[in-house]
Amino acid sequence: MPSSFQTATELLAELRSGSLSAVELMQNTLDRITEVNPQLNAIVSLRDRDALMAEAKVADQVKTRGALHGLPMAVKDLTNVAGIRTTHGSPMMADFIPQTDGLMVARMRQAGAIFIGKTNTPEFGLGSHTFNPVHGATCNPYNLTKSCGGSSGGAAVALASGMLALADGSDMMGSLRNPAGWTNTYGFRPSWGRVPAEPSGDLYLHQLSTCGPMARCPEDIALLLDVMAGPDPRIPLARAAETMMPLPEARPKRIGWLGDWGGAMPMEPGILQQCETALKVFEELGHVVEPVAPPFSAERIWDSWVTLRSFAVAAGLKAHESTKHQLKDTAIWELERGQAMSGTQIQLASEARSDWHRAAVQLFETYDALILPTAQCWPFDVGLDYPRQISGVEMDTYHRWMQVVLPVSLLGLPSLAAPAGFGENGLPIGIQIFGALGQDREILSLGNAYHGATGWPDRKPPTL
């Protein structure tokens, strides 16, 4: 039987060789979920065991096989999977069962993945803490009393605990990066347009979010990205396909460390120090790492982001306006704030975004990659909705504590969240390794070299 912590690349190689059957892998996956998911609540809407075993048996009999053939996967509960309940973590959609697959799901299904259920997420994906009134909270496997982050928290925990070898997620404001950093796993936000958006709704104004892969190693990230990426004729802003696998050896690079952005982003004690231990690994690998002065106003990035985000979220929630009283308070705040935006506010936010883009282009003329922490605080109590202060600085919104992810999100830059180790509290934290638009393969290669020198995901959760 396979190990619950083998990589997806290893499992798929065994499936192709015949040394492992899809039935054996499915049995091991479901047994592991039965063993640990009651403590963690990462997998939701799990399908019937007999149906899944039957589907795995069929997979063993198929001769033409895709890149993910026979691999069990659970999809983030914001994305439609035909025949599987998709709740968005909202009571308003608690009984919704889609009849068709979303675009990314269709690609993964075509590649041979077997969908076992969904992974938990906050209500409508809002907030970097995975809890909702439909499925409840997902716990951090490194400390069951702590948050796992979000919004792809269920996916991250399923990976960290060995329930899945590979997972999908999505990222608007750190949702692939924050939970990866808090669970000792990897999450990758690809370049804007690398993975096309769903071909519905607005296709131009509200493209702040993207789907992306999560795994326990960068090689598996590249594997899933090759399935997810590539243009679709229905999507006008898609980037041309570029094969990620196999990842090349990373050449020596000049890397900039942005830290706390010159003090503009408050950090809890120990965050910067732990992340700086990761910088030493890059130096030992032959890269030049040096501190970088703030290249742009953190407050202008923040103001631009919260304007454009509320504008986009309000558009996504407008179908629920008549029943908005059923939404959580932060979702109502986003909806009402976005609907009140003026054209002038949107224009000013776009101008600030453009200015940051120009500054970033200039910065990447000097640096091949930049690094920031994945979060400004350690995983907080799972019963808390969001932290009200960091190191004595009051958080003026429910998401201000995730300001550190915005330099990437606002420009849609490729960013790999990688483990940076554990603090004295025994909790994990991560770093964001990011580069210029289109440099996805280079960032993944850099992360792969780092992974080979550290192997942080080998440190399994002690709670399980």
XYZ file of C-alpha atoms in Angstrom, residues 85-301:
217
model
C -22.456 19.630 -3.503
C -20.815 23.050 -3.876
C -21.803 25.252 -0.936
C -19.338 28.167 -0.997
C -19.576 27.780 2.781
C -22.911 29.624 2.706
C -26.314 28.512 4.032
C -27.813 30.071 0.909
C -26.048 27.443 -1.225
C -25.963 24.549 1.231
C -27.993 22.288 -1.072
C -26.591 23.385 -4.440
C -25.421 20.491 -6.628
C -24.020 21.671 -9.983
C -24.686 19.685 -13.132
C -21.495 20.709 -14.934
C -17.822 21.048 -14.065
C -16.019 24.347 -13.733
C -13.238 24.992 -16.251
C -10.377 23.851 -13.989
C -12.296 20.785 -12.837
C -13.006 19.829 -16.442
C -9.280 19.991 -17.186
C -8.374 17.900 -14.157
C -11.090 15.366 -14.984
C -9.808 15.145 -18.559
C -6.359 14.426 -17.085
C -7.807 11.476 -15.159
C -8.302 12.797 -11.620
C -10.963 11.112 -9.480
C -12.955 13.632 -7.439
C -13.712 12.374 -3.945
C -15.378 15.500 -2.500
C -14.556 19.108 -1.640
C -12.099 20.981 0.587
C -13.388 23.458 3.146
C -13.257 27.232 2.673
C -14.592 30.399 4.355
C -18.009 31.675 3.292
C -17.650 32.772 -0.346
C -13.890 32.559 0.154
C -13.791 35.808 2.128
C -11.181 35.974 4.871
C -7.908 34.139 5.473
C -9.396 31.829 8.114
C -11.321 28.699 7.118
C -14.650 28.546 8.923
C -18.258 28.781 7.772
C -21.785 28.064 9.062
C -22.277 25.066 6.749
C -19.240 22.917 7.505
C -17.639 24.598 10.511
C -13.955 25.391 11.047
C -10.904 23.585 9.728
C -8.150 23.084 12.312
C -4.408 23.406 11.902
C -2.813 19.936 12.051
C 0.235 21.347 13.863
C -1.999 22.608 16.674
C -5.680 21.716 16.625
C -6.604 24.872 18.551
C -5.207 27.146 15.815
C -6.366 28.438 12.429
C -5.035 26.887 9.236
C -5.481 30.142 7.309
C -7.528 30.451 4.152
C -9.306 30.610 2.007
C -7.761 27.404 0.619
C -7.417 26.127 4.182
C -9.117 22.784 3.665
C -6.803 22.008 0.754
C -3.682 22.942 2.724
C -4.677 20.838 5.737
C -5.571 17.849 3.549
C -2.051 18.013 2.109
C -0.278 18.561 5.427
C -2.096 15.637 7.044
C -1.602 13.162 4.194
C -5.236 12.997 3.071
C -4.340 14.285 -0.401
C -1.120 14.353 -2.417
C -2.224 17.225 -4.641
C -4.859 19.951 -4.352
C -6.282 22.930 -6.152
C -6.959 26.310 -4.605
C -7.561 29.911 -5.562
C -5.965 33.169 -4.521
C -7.319 36.687 -4.404
C -5.677 37.984 -1.236
C -3.215 35.268 -0.293
C -5.623 32.327 -0.314
C -3.062 29.955 -1.843
C -0.152 31.413 0.107
C -1.349 32.088 3.663
C -2.661 28.549 4.354
C 0.426 26.987 2.783
C 2.634 29.055 5.079
C 0.604 28.063 8.132
C 0.548 24.323 7.332
C 4.136 23.661 6.164
C 3.085 23.073 2.540
C 3.485 24.800 -0.833
C 0.987 26.976 -2.688
C 1.517 28.723 -6.011
C -0.249 31.803 -7.315
C 0.525 31.778 -11.064
C 1.011 34.836 -13.243
C -2.163 36.702 -14.087
C -3.763 34.861 -17.025
C -1.618 31.715 -16.739
C -4.643 29.800 -15.439
C -7.764 31.190 -17.133
C -10.737 32.427 -15.150
C -14.151 30.829 -15.353
C -15.865 31.827 -18.638
C -18.825 33.484 -16.915
C -19.636 36.913 -15.553
C -17.338 39.876 -16.159
C -14.178 38.943 -18.074
C -12.248 42.212 -17.745
C -12.810 44.404 -14.676
C -12.844 41.937 -11.803
C -9.894 39.645 -12.530
C -8.105 39.868 -9.163
C -8.270 36.169 -8.307
C -6.748 33.104 -9.928
C -6.839 29.360 -9.459
C -3.582 27.598 -8.700
C -2.005 24.393 -7.362
C -1.009 23.306 -3.855
C 1.236 20.398 -2.862
C 3.964 19.200 -0.518
C 6.723 19.938 -3.057
C 7.290 22.336 -5.999
C 7.600 19.471 -8.497
C 3.993 18.486 -7.779
C 2.989 22.155 -8.066
C 4.438 22.186 -11.594
C 2.680 18.918 -12.416
C -0.776 20.284 -11.599
C -0.051 23.694 -13.120
C 0.618 22.011 -16.460
C -2.911 20.583 -16.281
C -4.570 23.810 -15.123
C -2.768 26.311 -17.365
C -3.329 27.294 -20.967
C -5.642 29.615 -22.890
C -9.334 29.118 -23.471
C -11.040 30.857 -26.426
C -13.801 32.095 -24.112
C -11.293 33.960 -21.912
C -9.813 37.138 -23.454
C -6.996 37.694 -20.941
C -5.424 34.222 -20.841
C -1.637 33.795 -21.093
C -0.108 31.438 -23.666
C 0.684 27.938 -22.431
C 4.196 27.145 -21.187
C 5.173 23.683 -19.975
C 6.549 23.703 -16.420
C 7.705 20.085 -16.136
C 10.453 19.100 -15.812
C 11.670 22.000 -13.708
C 15.139 23.189 -14.790
C 18.028 23.697 -12.398
C 17.904 27.190 -10.911
C 20.786 29.410 -12.036
C 22.361 31.782 -9.477
C 19.996 34.656 -8.776
C 19.928 38.022 -7.085
C 17.151 37.961 -4.500
C 15.690 40.901 -2.600
C 14.316 40.592 0.950
C 11.480 43.055 1.611
C 10.877 42.033 5.239
C 8.219 44.225 6.836
C 8.317 46.776 4.006
C 10.399 49.228 5.993
C 8.196 48.921 9.072
C 4.963 49.638 7.181
C 3.594 46.147 7.854
C 3.532 45.162 11.550
C 4.761 41.651 12.303
C 4.355 39.481 15.376
C 7.604 38.655 17.206
C 9.557 35.864 15.557
C 7.997 36.077 12.080
C 10.822 38.007 10.413
C 13.516 36.118 12.283
C 12.151 32.736 11.202
C 11.767 33.854 7.590
C 15.336 35.143 7.612
C 16.573 31.622 8.359
C 15.181 30.696 4.935
C 17.258 33.461 3.335
C 20.412 31.742 4.555
C 19.401 28.625 2.625
C 19.328 30.608 -0.619
C 22.762 32.025 0.153
C 24.099 28.517 0.772
C 22.692 27.528 -2.630
C 24.816 30.221 -4.274
C 22.289 33.034 -4.612
C 22.882 36.631 -3.578
C 20.334 37.799 -1.001
C 20.151 41.403 0.151
C 17.652 43.655 1.934
C 15.572 45.957 -0.250
C 14.252 49.367 0.751
C 10.485 49.785 0.254
C 10.081 50.272 -3.506
C 6.598 51.815 -3.292
C 4.118 53.148 -0.764
C 2.524 50.276 1.166
C -0.475 52.484 1.912
C -1.076 53.266 -1.768
C -0.999 49.546 -2.531
